[in-house]
């Protein structure tokens, strides 16, 4: 059986510390690369979305092709609530905030009815 000398143990501790430091540096570099990649994807998606919406708004009639590119799926539940899932994450926030949009619209409509025209 071999004895572990203090010198050997010291080298082991030193090597372990270096490997931990290298691991942390690699993890940080990986995070930076992932952030850059995600930003490029988001920018590309935003540009594509902006172009699609701009072209969509110019149309006089809705084209199936644009609907397929914008909408991923439409669901209707048993209470006849309609849920639209878009192909772009920014548009999906519409579904998440739909109840707030409806409440705001109702408030605006109510205030409009209560206004007296002079």
XYZ file of C-alpha atoms in Angstrom:
118
model
C 0.000 0.000 0.000
C 1.361 3.397 -1.012
C 1.539 6.243 1.406
C 0.235 9.638 0.391
C 2.920 12.167 1.044
C 2.247 15.795 1.864
C 3.960 16.787 -1.364
C 1.675 14.537 -3.418
C -1.384 15.782 -1.522
C -0.320 19.404 -2.108
C -0.016 18.761 -5.877
C -3.434 17.131 -5.879
C -5.066 20.100 -4.083
C -3.309 22.541 -6.433
C -4.432 20.624 -9.561
C -7.982 20.373 -8.231
C -8.124 24.140 -7.639
C -6.851 24.784 -11.174
C -9.464 22.453 -12.673
C -12.255 24.131 -10.718
C -11.053 27.542 -11.907
C -10.914 26.316 -15.539
C -14.405 24.853 -15.220
C -15.797 28.183 -13.943
C -14.117 30.090 -16.783
C -15.542 27.695 -19.383
C -19.027 27.948 -17.845
C -18.838 31.766 -17.991
C -17.731 31.693 -21.643
C -20.554 29.279 -22.436
C -23.104 31.616 -20.822
C -21.806 34.560 -22.877
C -22.021 32.520 -26.086
C -25.563 31.341 -25.247
C -26.662 34.932 -24.572
C -25.243 36.117 -27.894
C -26.922 33.222 -29.726
C -30.282 33.921 -28.077
C -30.010 37.638 -28.919
C -29.301 36.840 -32.585
C -32.281 34.465 -32.746
C -34.535 37.047 -31.095
C -33.366 39.765 -33.449
C -33.949 37.527 -36.474
C -37.405 36.561 -35.176
C -38.269 40.210 -34.494
C -37.233 41.268 -37.993
C -39.246 38.463 -39.557
C -42.261 39.315 -37.391
C -42.030 43.022 -38.229
C -41.900 42.226 -41.940
C -44.842 39.845 -41.740
C -46.995 42.282 -39.803
C -46.111 45.157 -42.092
C -47.038 43.122 -45.175
C -50.145 41.771 -43.442
C -51.405 45.278 -42.690
C -50.983 46.276 -46.342
C -53.221 43.438 -47.527
C -56.793 44.242 -48.472
C -57.809 40.589 -48.143
C -56.384 38.114 -45.664
C -54.209 35.540 -47.357
C -53.996 31.930 -46.083
C -50.236 32.012 -46.380
C -49.949 34.887 -43.897
C -52.334 33.217 -41.483
C -50.269 30.027 -41.584
C -47.082 31.986 -40.972
C -48.558 33.995 -38.086
C -50.784 31.440 -36.343
C -49.566 28.133 -34.931
C -52.940 26.837 -33.714
C -56.392 27.917 -32.573
C -58.204 26.215 -29.706
C -61.817 26.584 -28.594
C -62.746 25.240 -25.167
C -66.107 23.900 -23.992
C -67.159 27.411 -22.897
C -66.457 28.669 -26.432
C -63.405 30.664 -25.371
C -61.016 31.065 -28.289
C -57.259 30.769 -27.782
C -54.909 31.732 -30.590
C -51.304 30.513 -30.425
C -48.963 32.444 -32.661
C -45.675 31.346 -34.183
C -43.944 34.346 -32.596
C -43.456 34.609 -28.847
C -44.164 38.351 -28.768
C -47.610 37.821 -30.251
C -48.417 35.104 -27.726
C -48.429 37.771 -25.020
C -51.780 38.827 -26.497
C -53.330 35.606 -25.175
C -51.715 36.087 -21.782
C -53.057 39.640 -21.427
C -56.342 39.231 -23.286
C -58.505 39.602 -20.175
C -56.797 42.892 -19.359
C -57.381 44.164 -22.912
C -61.059 43.230 -22.685
C -61.477 44.983 -19.302
C -59.811 48.134 -20.631
C -62.044 48.103 -23.707
C -65.154 47.695 -21.528
C -64.103 50.618 -19.321
C -63.503 52.805 -22.365
C -66.874 51.858 -23.830
C -68.663 52.527 -20.519
C -67.027 55.934 -20.135
C -67.934 56.731 -23.751
C -71.605 55.967 -23.066
C -71.633 58.167 -19.965
C -70.163 61.183 -21.756
C -72.668 63.835 -22.740
C -72.158 65.619 -26.002
C -72.555 69.390 -25.536
